[in-house]
Coordinates of C-alpha atoms in Angstrom, one line a residue:
Chain A
M1 CA 131.5 140.0 111.8
A2 CA 133.7 138.0 114.2
R3 CA 132.8 138.4 117.8
N4 CA 134.2 137.5 121.3
L5 CA 137.9 137.6 120.3
S6 CA 140.4 138.8 122.8
E7 CA 143.8 140.3 121.9
N8 CA 145.4 137.1 122.9
D9 CA 143.2 135.1 120.5
L10 CA 144.3 137.3 117.6
K11 CA 148.0 136.5 118.0
P12 CA 149.0 134.9 114.7
V13 CA 150.7 131.5 114.6
A14 CA 151.9 132.0 111.0
G15 CA 152.3 134.7 108.4
G16 CA 149.3 136.5 106.9
G17 CA 147.3 136.3 110.1
L18 CA 146.6 132.6 110.6
L19 CA 145.4 132.0 114.2
D20 CA 145.8 129.1 116.5
R21 CA 143.4 126.3 115.5
R22 CA 142.5 125.8 119.2
L23 CA 140.6 129.1 119.0
L24 CA 137.9 127.1 117.2
L25 CA 137.2 125.3 120.4
K26 CA 136.5 128.5 122.3
S27 CA 132.8 128.8 123.3
G28 CA 130.8 131.7 122.0
L29 CA 133.2 132.4 119.2
V30 CA 131.7 133.8 116.0
L31 CA 133.8 133.9 112.9
A32 CA 133.1 135.5 109.5
T33 CA 133.0 133.3 106.4
A34 CA 133.4 134.1 102.7
Q35 CA 130.0 134.1 101.0
S36 CA 128.7 133.2 97.6
V37 CA 127.3 136.3 96.1
S38 CA 123.5 135.9 96.6
T39 CA 120.4 138.1 96.3
S40 CA 117.6 138.0 98.8
V41 CA 114.1 138.3 97.5
G42 CA 111.4 140.4 98.9
A43 CA 113.4 141.1 102.1
D44 CA 111.9 144.6 102.4
E45 CA 108.3 143.6 102.7
V46 CA 108.6 140.9 105.3
D47 CA 109.3 141.4 109.0
P48 CA 111.5 138.4 109.9
S49 CA 110.1 138.5 113.4
D50 CA 106.7 137.6 112.0
P51 CA 107.0 136.0 108.5
P52 CA 103.9 134.8 106.7
W53 CA 104.7 131.0 107.0
Q54 CA 104.2 131.3 110.7
R55 CA 100.5 132.2 110.2
K56 CA 99.1 129.4 108.2
T57 CA 99.3 125.6 107.9
G58 CA 102.5 124.6 106.2
G59 CA 103.0 122.3 103.1
P60 CA 101.9 118.7 102.9
F61 CA 103.8 115.6 103.8
T62 CA 106.0 114.3 101.1
T63 CA 106.9 110.7 100.2
Y64 CA 110.4 111.7 99.3
G65 CA 111.9 115.0 100.4
T66 CA 113.8 117.3 98.2
P67 CA 116.0 120.4 99.0
S68 CA 114.4 123.8 99.6
P69 CA 113.5 125.7 96.4
F70 CA 115.9 128.3 97.8
E71 CA 118.7 125.9 97.3
K72 CA 117.9 125.2 93.7
Y73 CA 121.3 126.5 92.6
V74 CA 123.2 123.8 94.5
I75 CA 123.4 121.3 91.7
R76 CA 125.9 119.1 89.8
N77 CA 127.6 121.1 87.1
I78 CA 127.3 119.1 83.8
G79 CA 129.9 120.9 81.8
G80 CA 132.2 120.4 78.8
N81 CA 130.9 117.0 77.7
R82 CA 131.3 115.9 74.2
T83 CA 128.7 114.1 72.1
P84 CA 127.4 111.4 72.4
A85 CA 125.3 112.4 75.4
G86 CA 126.3 109.4 77.5
D87 CA 130.1 110.2 77.6
G88 CA 131.1 112.8 80.2
V89 CA 131.0 114.0 83.7
S90 CA 129.0 116.0 86.2
W91 CA 130.8 117.7 89.1
T92 CA 130.0 117.9 92.9
P93 CA 129.6 121.5 93.9
L94 CA 132.1 121.2 96.8
E95 CA 131.9 124.9 97.5
D96 CA 128.3 124.7 98.5
L97 CA 128.5 121.7 100.8
E98 CA 129.6 121.3 104.4
G99 CA 130.6 118.4 106.6
I100 CA 132.0 115.3 105.0
I101 CA 129.1 113.5 103.3
T102 CA 128.1 114.3 99.8
P103 CA 124.3 114.1 99.3
S104 CA 123.6 111.2 97.0
G105 CA 122.0 113.4 94.4
L106 CA 125.1 115.5 94.2
H107 CA 127.6 112.7 94.0
F108 CA 129.8 113.3 90.9
E109 CA 129.2 111.2 87.8
R110 CA 131.6 109.9 85.1
H111 CA 129.7 107.7 82.7
H112 CA 131.2 106.3 79.4
D113 CA 127.9 105.5 77.7
G114 CA 125.0 106.8 79.9
V115 CA 123.1 105.5 82.9
P116 CA 121.5 102.1 82.3
A117 CA 117.9 101.6 83.5
I118 CA 118.4 98.4 85.3
D119 CA 115.6 96.3 86.6
P120 CA 117.0 94.7 89.7
A121 CA 115.0 91.5 89.3
L122 CA 116.8 90.9 86.0
H123 CA 120.3 91.9 87.2
R124 CA 122.9 89.2 88.2
L125 CA 126.4 89.2 89.5
V126 CA 128.5 86.3 88.1
I127 CA 131.8 85.2 89.6
H128 CA 133.8 82.8 87.5
G129 CA 137.3 82.0 86.2
L130 CA 139.9 80.5 88.5
V131 CA 137.3 79.4 91.1
R132 CA 136.2 76.1 92.4
Q133 CA 132.5 76.8 91.5
P134 CA 131.3 79.6 89.2
L135 CA 128.3 81.3 90.8
E136 CA 125.5 83.6 89.9
F137 CA 123.9 85.9 92.5
T138 CA 120.6 87.7 92.3
V139 CA 120.3 91.2 93.9
E140 CA 117.7 89.8 96.3
S141 CA 120.1 87.1 97.5
L142 CA 122.9 89.6 98.1
L143 CA 120.6 91.6 100.3
R144 CA 120.5 88.7 102.7
Y145 CA 124.3 88.5 103.3
P146 CA 126.0 90.0 106.3
M147 CA 126.9 93.6 105.5
Q148 CA 129.4 96.3 106.5
S149 CA 129.3 100.1 106.1
R150 CA 132.2 102.4 105.4
F151 CA 132.4 106.1 104.9
L152 CA 134.6 106.5 101.8
F153 CA 135.5 109.0 99.2
I154 CA 135.4 108.1 95.6
E155 CA 137.6 110.2 93.3
C156 CA 137.9 110.0 89.5
G157 CA 141.5 109.4 88.4
G158 CA 140.9 112.4 86.1
N159 CA 139.8 114.8 88.8
S160 CA 141.5 118.2 89.0
N161 CA 143.2 117.6 85.6
A162 CA 142.9 121.3 84.7
G163 CA 145.8 121.6 87.2
W164 CA 148.1 120.4 84.4
H165 CA 147.1 123.4 82.2
E166 CA 149.7 126.1 81.6
E167 CA 147.4 128.8 83.0
P168 CA 145.3 128.4 86.2
I169 CA 141.7 127.7 85.4
Q170 CA 139.1 130.1 86.9
R171 CA 136.1 128.1 88.0
P172 CA 134.3 127.4 91.3
V173 CA 136.2 124.7 93.2
G174 CA 133.6 122.1 92.5
A175 CA 133.8 122.5 88.7
F176 CA 137.6 122.1 88.9
H177 CA 138.1 119.5 91.7
G178 CA 134.5 118.1 92.1
L179 CA 135.0 114.7 90.6
V180 CA 135.3 113.5 94.2
S181 CA 132.5 112.8 96.6
C182 CA 132.1 111.0 99.9
S183 CA 129.3 108.6 101.0
E184 CA 128.5 105.9 103.5
W185 CA 128.6 102.7 101.4
T186 CA 127.0 99.6 102.7
G187 CA 127.2 96.1 101.2
V188 CA 128.7 92.6 101.3
P189 CA 132.4 92.3 101.8
L190 CA 133.6 90.8 98.5
A191 CA 135.9 88.3 100.4
I192 CA 132.7 86.5 101.5
L193 CA 131.5 86.0 97.9
L194 CA 134.9 85.1 96.6
N195 CA 135.2 82.6 99.4
E196 CA 131.8 81.1 98.4
A197 CA 133.1 80.6 94.9
G198 CA 136.4 79.2 96.2
I199 CA 139.5 81.0 94.8
D200 CA 142.1 78.8 93.1
A201 CA 145.6 79.0 94.3
G202 CA 146.9 80.4 91.0
A203 CA 144.6 83.4 90.9
S204 CA 146.0 86.9 91.2
W205 CA 143.7 89.3 89.2
V206 CA 140.0 89.9 88.9
I207 CA 138.4 91.6 85.9
A208 CA 135.3 93.6 86.9
E209 CA 132.6 94.4 84.4
G210 CA 129.6 96.7 84.6
A211 CA 126.2 96.3 83.0
D212 CA 126.2 99.6 81.3
A213 CA 126.1 100.0 77.5
G214 CA 129.7 99.5 76.7
L215 CA 130.2 96.9 79.5
L216 CA 133.0 99.0 81.2
N217 CA 135.8 96.6 82.3
V218 CA 138.9 97.0 84.5
S219 CA 141.5 94.5 85.9
L220 CA 142.2 94.6 89.6
P221 CA 144.7 92.8 91.8
L222 CA 142.9 90.0 93.8
S223 CA 144.8 90.9 97.0
K224 CA 143.1 94.4 97.2
L225 CA 139.7 93.0 96.5
V226 CA 140.1 90.4 99.2
D227 CA 141.5 93.0 101.6
D228 CA 138.8 95.6 101.7
A229 CA 136.5 95.7 98.6
M230 CA 132.7 95.4 98.9
V231 CA 129.7 94.8 96.7
A232 CA 127.7 97.8 97.8
L233 CA 123.9 97.9 97.7
Y234 CA 123.3 101.1 99.7
Q235 CA 124.6 104.6 99.5
N236 CA 124.0 107.0 102.4
G237 CA 121.4 104.6 103.9
E238 CA 119.2 104.1 100.8
R239 CA 119.7 101.9 97.8
I240 CA 122.3 103.2 95.4
R241 CA 121.1 105.8 92.9
P242 CA 121.0 104.7 89.3
E243 CA 123.8 107.1 88.3
N244 CA 125.9 105.7 91.0
G245 CA 125.6 102.0 90.1
Y246 CA 122.1 100.7 91.0
P247 CA 121.7 98.0 92.0
L248 CA 125.3 96.9 92.7
R249 CA 128.5 98.8 92.8
L250 CA 132.0 97.4 93.4
I251 CA 133.6 99.7 96.0
V252 CA 137.4 99.7 96.1
P253 CA 138.4 102.0 99.0
G254 CA 141.0 104.7 98.2
W255 CA 141.5 103.7 94.6
E256 CA 140.7 105.7 91.5
G257 CA 137.0 105.9 90.8
I258 CA 137.0 103.8 87.7
T259 CA 137.9 100.7 89.8
S260 CA 134.7 101.1 91.8
V261 CA 132.7 99.6 88.9
K262 CA 129.1 100.7 88.7
W263 CA 126.3 98.4 87.8
L264 CA 128.6 95.4 88.6
R265 CA 127.6 92.3 86.7
R266 CA 130.7 90.1 86.4
L267 CA 133.9 89.3 88.3
H268 CA 136.3 87.2 86.3
V269 CA 139.0 85.7 88.5
T270 CA 142.2 85.3 86.5
D271 CA 146.0 85.2 86.7
T272 CA 146.7 88.2 84.5
P273 CA 145.1 91.6 83.6
S274 CA 143.0 91.8 80.5
M275 CA 144.7 95.1 79.5
T276 CA 141.4 96.8 78.8
R277 CA 141.2 100.2 77.0
N278 CA 140.6 101.9 80.4
E279 CA 143.8 100.7 81.9
T280 CA 146.0 101.2 78.8
A281 CA 144.9 103.9 76.4
K282 CA 143.3 105.8 79.4
Y283 CA 144.0 106.0 83.1
T284 CA 147.7 105.7 82.4
E285 CA 150.0 108.7 82.7
L286 CA 152.6 109.6 80.1
L287 CA 155.8 110.8 81.7
P288 CA 158.4 113.2 80.3
S289 CA 160.6 110.1 79.7
G290 CA 158.1 108.7 77.2
K291 CA 157.2 105.9 79.5
A292 CA 153.8 105.9 81.1
R293 CA 152.6 105.0 84.6
M294 CA 150.1 102.1 84.6
F295 CA 147.9 100.6 87.3
T296 CA 148.2 103.8 89.3
F297 CA 145.3 102.8 91.5
V298 CA 145.8 104.7 94.7
M299 CA 144.5 108.3 95.0
D300 CA 147.3 110.1 96.8
A301 CA 146.6 112.6 99.6
K302 CA 145.0 115.9 98.5
S303 CA 143.4 118.9 100.2
L304 CA 141.7 122.1 99.1
I305 CA 140.1 125.1 100.7
T306 CA 136.4 125.2 99.9
S307 CA 135.9 128.6 101.7
P308 CA 137.0 131.1 100.8
S309 CA 137.3 129.9 97.2
P310 CA 136.8 131.3 93.7
G311 CA 133.3 132.7 93.1
Q312 CA 132.9 133.6 96.8
K313 CA 133.7 136.9 98.3
M314 CA 135.3 138.1 101.5
Y315 CA 133.6 141.2 103.1
G316 CA 136.4 143.3 104.5
A317 CA 139.2 142.8 107.1
D318 CA 137.9 140.4 109.8
T319 CA 138.5 137.1 111.5
Y320 CA 137.3 134.4 109.1
E321 CA 137.0 130.6 109.3
I322 CA 138.9 128.9 106.5
R323 CA 137.2 125.6 105.6
G324 CA 138.3 122.8 103.5
L325 CA 138.5 119.1 102.7
A326 CA 141.3 116.6 102.8
W327 CA 141.5 112.9 101.9
S328 CA 143.9 110.1 101.1
G329 CA 143.6 106.8 99.4
R330 CA 146.4 105.4 101.7
G331 CA 144.5 105.9 105.0
R332 CA 143.7 108.6 107.5
I333 CA 144.6 112.3 107.1
A334 CA 147.3 113.0 109.8
K335 CA 147.3 116.7 109.5
V336 CA 146.5 119.6 107.2
D337 CA 148.7 122.7 107.2
V338 CA 147.4 126.0 106.0
S339 CA 149.3 129.0 104.7
A340 CA 148.1 132.6 104.2
D341 CA 151.3 133.9 102.7
G342 CA 151.7 131.7 99.6
G343 CA 153.6 128.9 101.4
K344 CA 156.2 130.9 103.2
S345 CA 154.8 129.9 106.6
W346 CA 152.3 127.2 107.6
A347 CA 150.2 126.4 110.6
E348 CA 148.2 123.3 111.5
A349 CA 144.5 123.4 110.9
H350 CA 141.9 121.8 113.2
L351 CA 140.7 118.4 111.9
Q352 CA 137.0 117.9 112.6
D353 CA 135.9 114.5 113.9
P354 CA 135.5 111.9 112.6
V355 CA 138.9 111.4 110.8
L356 CA 138.4 108.1 109.0
P357 CA 140.6 106.2 106.5
Q358 CA 140.0 106.8 102.8
C359 CA 137.3 109.4 103.7
F360 CA 136.8 113.1 103.5
T361 CA 138.2 114.9 106.5
R362 CA 136.9 118.4 107.2
F363 CA 139.5 121.0 108.3
R364 CA 139.0 124.5 109.7
M365 CA 141.4 127.3 110.5
P366 CA 140.8 130.7 112.0
W367 CA 142.3 133.6 110.0
A368 CA 142.6 137.3 110.9
W369 CA 142.5 138.8 107.4
N370 CA 143.9 142.3 107.4
G371 CA 142.3 143.2 104.1
K372 CA 145.5 143.1 102.1
P373 CA 146.3 140.7 99.2
A374 CA 147.0 137.1 100.4
V375 CA 147.6 133.7 99.0
L376 CA 145.9 130.7 100.7
K377 CA 147.1 127.2 100.4
S378 CA 146.4 123.9 102.2
R379 CA 148.7 120.9 102.4
A380 CA 147.6 117.4 103.5
T381 CA 149.8 114.8 105.2
D382 CA 148.4 111.3 105.6
E383 CA 149.1 108.7 108.2
T384 CA 151.8 107.0 106.0
G385 CA 153.7 110.3 106.0
Y386 CA 152.9 111.1 102.4
V387 CA 152.8 114.9 102.0
Q388 CA 150.7 116.6 99.2
P389 CA 153.3 118.1 96.8
E390 CA 153.6 121.7 95.5
R391 CA 152.5 122.0 91.9
E392 CA 156.0 122.7 90.7
V393 CA 157.3 119.5 92.3
L394 CA 154.5 117.4 90.8
V395 CA 154.9 118.9 87.3
K396 CA 158.7 118.4 87.4
E397 CA 158.2 114.7 88.3
R398 CA 155.3 114.0 85.9
G399 CA 155.4 116.5 83.1
R400 CA 152.1 117.9 81.9
D401 CA 150.9 115.2 79.6
G402 CA 149.9 112.6 82.2
Y403 CA 146.3 114.0 82.5
F404 CA 145.4 111.7 85.5
H405 CA 146.2 111.8 89.2
Y406 CA 146.7 115.6 89.7
N407 CA 146.9 116.1 93.5
A408 CA 149.1 119.2 93.9
I409 CA 148.6 121.9 96.5
V410 CA 145.9 124.4 95.4
S411 CA 146.5 128.2 95.8
W412 CA 143.8 130.8 96.0
A413 CA 144.7 134.5 95.8
V414 CA 142.6 137.0 97.8
D415 CA 142.7 140.6 96.6
E416 CA 142.0 143.8 98.4
D417 CA 138.3 143.7 97.4
G418 CA 137.9 140.2 98.8
E419 CA 137.7 138.6 95.3
I420 CA 139.3 135.2 95.1
T421 CA 141.1 133.7 92.1
H422 CA 143.0 130.5 91.4
V423 CA 146.7 131.1 91.0
Y424 CA 149.9 129.0 90.6
A425 CA 152.0 130.2 93.5
Chain B
M1 CA 134.8 99.2 109.3
S2 CA 137.0 97.3 107.0
M3 CA 137.7 93.7 107.8
P4 CA 141.1 93.1 109.4
R5 CA 143.5 92.1 106.6
H6 CA 144.4 88.7 107.9
L7 CA 140.8 87.8 108.5
A8 CA 139.7 88.8 105.0
L9 CA 142.6 86.8 103.5
A10 CA 141.7 83.8 105.6
I11 CA 138.1 84.0 104.4
A12 CA 139.1 84.1 100.8
L13 CA 141.4 81.2 101.2
A14 CA 138.9 79.3 103.2
G15 CA 137.7 77.6 100.0
A16 CA 141.1 75.9 99.8
I17 CA 141.9 75.5 103.5
G18 CA 138.6 75.2 105.3
P19 CA 136.4 77.8 107.1
A20 CA 138.3 80.8 108.6
R21 CA 138.6 80.3 112.3
G22 CA 136.6 82.7 114.3
D23 CA 135.1 84.7 111.5
V24 CA 131.4 84.9 112.4
A25 CA 130.3 86.8 109.3
A26 CA 131.8 84.2 107.0
L27 CA 130.5 81.3 108.9
K28 CA 127.0 82.8 109.1
A29 CA 127.1 83.9 105.5
P30 CA 124.3 82.2 103.6
K31 CA 125.5 80.4 100.5
L32 CA 123.0 81.8 98.1
G33 CA 125.1 81.8 94.8
T34 CA 123.6 79.6 92.1
P35 CA 126.2 77.2 90.6
L36 CA 126.8 77.9 86.9
K37 CA 127.7 75.2 84.3
P38 CA 130.5 76.0 81.8
A39 CA 128.0 76.6 79.0
E40 CA 126.2 79.2 81.2
V41 CA 129.4 80.9 82.1
S42 CA 130.4 81.3 78.5
K43 CA 127.2 83.3 77.9
W44 CA 128.5 85.8 80.4
D45 CA 132.2 85.7 79.7
R46 CA 133.3 88.6 77.5
T47 CA 136.9 88.9 78.6
I48 CA 139.6 89.0 76.0
F49 CA 143.2 88.6 77.1
P50 CA 146.4 89.9 75.4
D51 CA 147.4 86.3 74.6
G52 CA 144.2 85.9 72.6
R53 CA 142.2 83.9 75.1
G54 CA 138.6 84.9 74.8
L55 CA 138.8 86.1 71.1
P56 CA 135.8 84.8 69.1
P57 CA 136.0 83.0 65.8
G58 CA 136.0 85.1 62.7
R59 CA 138.3 87.0 60.3
G60 CA 138.7 90.4 58.8
T61 CA 141.0 92.6 56.7
A62 CA 141.7 96.3 56.6
E63 CA 140.0 96.6 53.2
E64 CA 136.7 95.2 54.6
G65 CA 137.2 97.4 57.6
R66 CA 137.6 100.7 55.7
S67 CA 134.0 100.8 54.4
L68 CA 132.6 99.7 57.8
Y69 CA 134.6 102.5 59.4
A70 CA 133.3 105.1 56.9
A71 CA 129.7 103.9 57.5
K72 CA 129.7 103.4 61.3
C73 CA 132.6 105.2 62.9
A74 CA 133.7 108.2 60.8
S75 CA 130.9 110.5 62.0
C76 CA 132.4 110.7 65.4
H77 CA 136.1 109.8 64.9
G78 CA 136.7 111.7 61.6
A79 CA 136.9 110.5 58.0
R80 CA 140.6 109.8 58.4
G81 CA 140.5 108.9 62.0
E82 CA 141.8 112.4 62.9
G83 CA 139.2 112.8 65.6
A84 CA 135.9 114.8 65.6
T85 CA 133.5 114.8 68.5
A86 CA 135.4 111.7 69.8
E87 CA 139.1 110.7 70.0
D88 CA 141.5 110.5 67.1
L89 CA 142.1 106.9 66.3
I90 CA 144.9 107.1 63.7
G91 CA 148.5 108.4 64.2
P92 CA 152.0 107.4 63.5
P93 CA 153.3 104.0 64.8
K94 CA 155.9 105.7 67.0
P95 CA 155.9 105.7 70.8
P96 CA 155.2 109.1 72.3
T97 CA 158.0 111.6 73.1
P98 CA 157.9 114.9 75.1
D99 CA 157.6 116.9 71.8
N100 CA 154.9 114.6 70.5
P101 CA 152.9 113.2 73.4
N102 CA 150.7 111.2 71.0
K103 CA 148.3 108.6 72.6
T104 CA 146.7 107.2 69.5
I105 CA 146.5 103.5 68.9
G106 CA 149.7 103.0 66.9
A107 CA 151.7 105.3 69.1
Y108 CA 150.5 104.4 72.6
W109 CA 148.3 101.2 72.9
P110 CA 150.4 98.3 74.2
F111 CA 148.2 95.5 73.0
A112 CA 146.3 94.9 69.7
T113 CA 143.7 92.7 71.5
T114 CA 142.6 95.8 73.4
V115 CA 141.4 97.4 70.2
F116 CA 139.2 94.4 69.4
D117 CA 137.9 94.2 73.0
F118 CA 136.9 97.8 73.2
I119 CA 135.2 98.0 69.8
A120 CA 133.4 94.7 70.4
R121 CA 132.0 95.8 73.8
S122 CA 131.7 99.6 73.5
M123 CA 131.4 100.8 70.0
P124 CA 129.4 102.4 68.4
P125 CA 128.0 104.0 71.5
A126 CA 124.4 104.0 70.3
A127 CA 124.5 100.2 69.6
P128 CA 127.3 98.5 71.5
G129 CA 127.5 94.8 70.9
S130 CA 125.9 95.1 67.5
L131 CA 129.0 94.3 65.4
S132 CA 129.6 90.7 64.3
G133 CA 133.0 89.0 65.0
D134 CA 134.0 89.4 61.4
E135 CA 133.1 93.1 61.5
V136 CA 135.2 93.7 64.6
Y137 CA 138.2 91.8 63.2
A138 CA 137.8 94.0 60.0
L139 CA 137.6 97.3 61.9
T140 CA 140.5 96.2 64.1
A141 CA 142.6 95.3 61.0
F142 CA 141.7 98.7 59.4
L143 CA 142.7 100.7 62.5
L144 CA 146.0 98.7 63.0
S145 CA 146.8 99.1 59.3
A146 CA 145.9 102.8 59.2
N147 CA 148.2 103.3 62.2
G148 CA 151.0 101.6 60.3
V149 CA 151.2 98.6 62.7
I150 CA 150.2 95.9 60.2
K151 CA 150.2 95.6 56.4
E152 CA 147.0 96.3 54.5
D153 CA 146.5 92.7 53.4
E154 CA 147.1 91.0 56.8
V155 CA 144.1 88.9 57.9
M156 CA 143.2 89.4 61.5
T157 CA 141.8 86.3 63.4
A158 CA 142.0 84.9 66.9
A159 CA 145.3 83.4 65.9
T160 CA 147.0 86.4 64.2
L161 CA 145.7 89.4 66.3
P162 CA 147.5 88.5 69.6
K163 CA 150.8 88.1 67.6
V164 CA 150.7 91.7 66.4
K165 CA 153.4 93.5 68.3
M166 CA 152.4 97.1 69.2
P167 CA 155.2 99.7 68.9
N168 CA 154.7 100.9 72.5
R169 CA 154.4 97.4 74.0
D170 CA 157.2 98.2 76.5
G171 CA 156.2 101.8 77.2
F172 CA 154.5 101.2 80.6
V173 CA 155.7 101.0 84.2
W174 CA 153.4 99.3 86.7
I175 CA 153.0 101.5 89.8
D176 CA 150.6 100.0 92.4
V177 CA 151.0 96.3 91.6
E178 CA 154.1 94.3 91.0
A179 CA 154.7 93.4 87.4
K180 CA 155.1 89.7 86.7

């Protein structure tokens, strides 16, 4: 139950009972949150003031820690993949996570032919093409270069594609929008390595290739790679996990996930794209005109409410904290507006520090829910002024056959029982 | 934090114009890359361009490709390329329309070289890279012919494949990079 709220605190700033975001700064405030439906085991036999684990030596030291067994349901959802086994996705359970960093073991996956078991001693990065001197780097040598760290989201270009469906899909938010995750990536600025090879004046593209089965390849404009790409070796402080590109991953901030090539083995500097399958047949978006958008690299601003969200439940009229995530491939999130009346009125949410470019931003909003049906929405605006569109607007512009780059406003309906469903509203 | 734009550009251009002024990281960066000779580079280089650069020697026809397809591809893509556990590969050679948003090779793919590149590097999934140059030319010829893009008896080689004009060649608009 929410506590320490004065009458003044409960004055709504928008329809449906949204409260002033500054309320969240008030000390001693306690808000309710929507809960995943859970069962507690053996609660009757144990007195919480004197539980058994306080009365004997605890477990041993471990060389590498893992989550509490009580959190065993917080896992990547591996769903809907076709055969063969290597082609598919696993989703980040966004509804179960807080803050802005995705634990490495829960970072989403999109593999086209499995996870290669790479021995770092046998892995090389080759830079060649329109360069003064083609070069080969060992992983060990790259570890000795000056490094930089950035907190960055990576989002698959196909994330949220169920949004194009005629009917709103009913799934937990992670299994719908969870092909996006956020990590601290650390590595060598690519500009340093390109400089060492010496870029020819006529160069304008780089073809990046991974060392997975299938040698995934994409063409990228040289200007972006020089600007802010890195060859990452670390994710969240430790060496990158195999499924995220061990031992080397190209990180291209704010661009669709396929450009951040995992298991990076080759950069071919050229003057033209190679027109690979994954930039022509796929990762292009067919428009109603019959033309298709191509090289749609930037992930536009997006936001969604992670609590309350489908699969969770609200327990009666109360003052709740709405929680969510926002991000933009174009830079920082400038603001997130929240609506509790299906978009008729909006109020600005509190953005939690830090607010970083091309990174998850956590937003929060106090909400006095009166127990009546409501429709929740969130709408991100980034520092370029780009505003996340309503679904209607996006579908009108793009049609429904584009498949990639769905970033429309997401709507959750809350009914009188506190059940939450996905709606188009 | 990301490197300031002008600095990063300066570093990349330093090869041509001398070391970037004031960039400590670049100046201190060890130069640990091992130079590669052209013969060594060609072992690594797997890029194939729409103009045919990078295509290996070899030749193949649709007829040769048909039996290879039945043996090595049909189990996942369907006996007639209609799709099974994996994508459909055969459709009409007509660019997509709102009523028929078809993205198969003949309808959607802008370049014939892409078919060769993808089969050579990625297919079949259990043994990518196992097909010979001749086999990939034959499979590419088979798929292009079955999609109605080339005639059945056209021989595909490094010279002929890049000349194949795909029906949807002009069906794409570049969004986040300027088209040349």
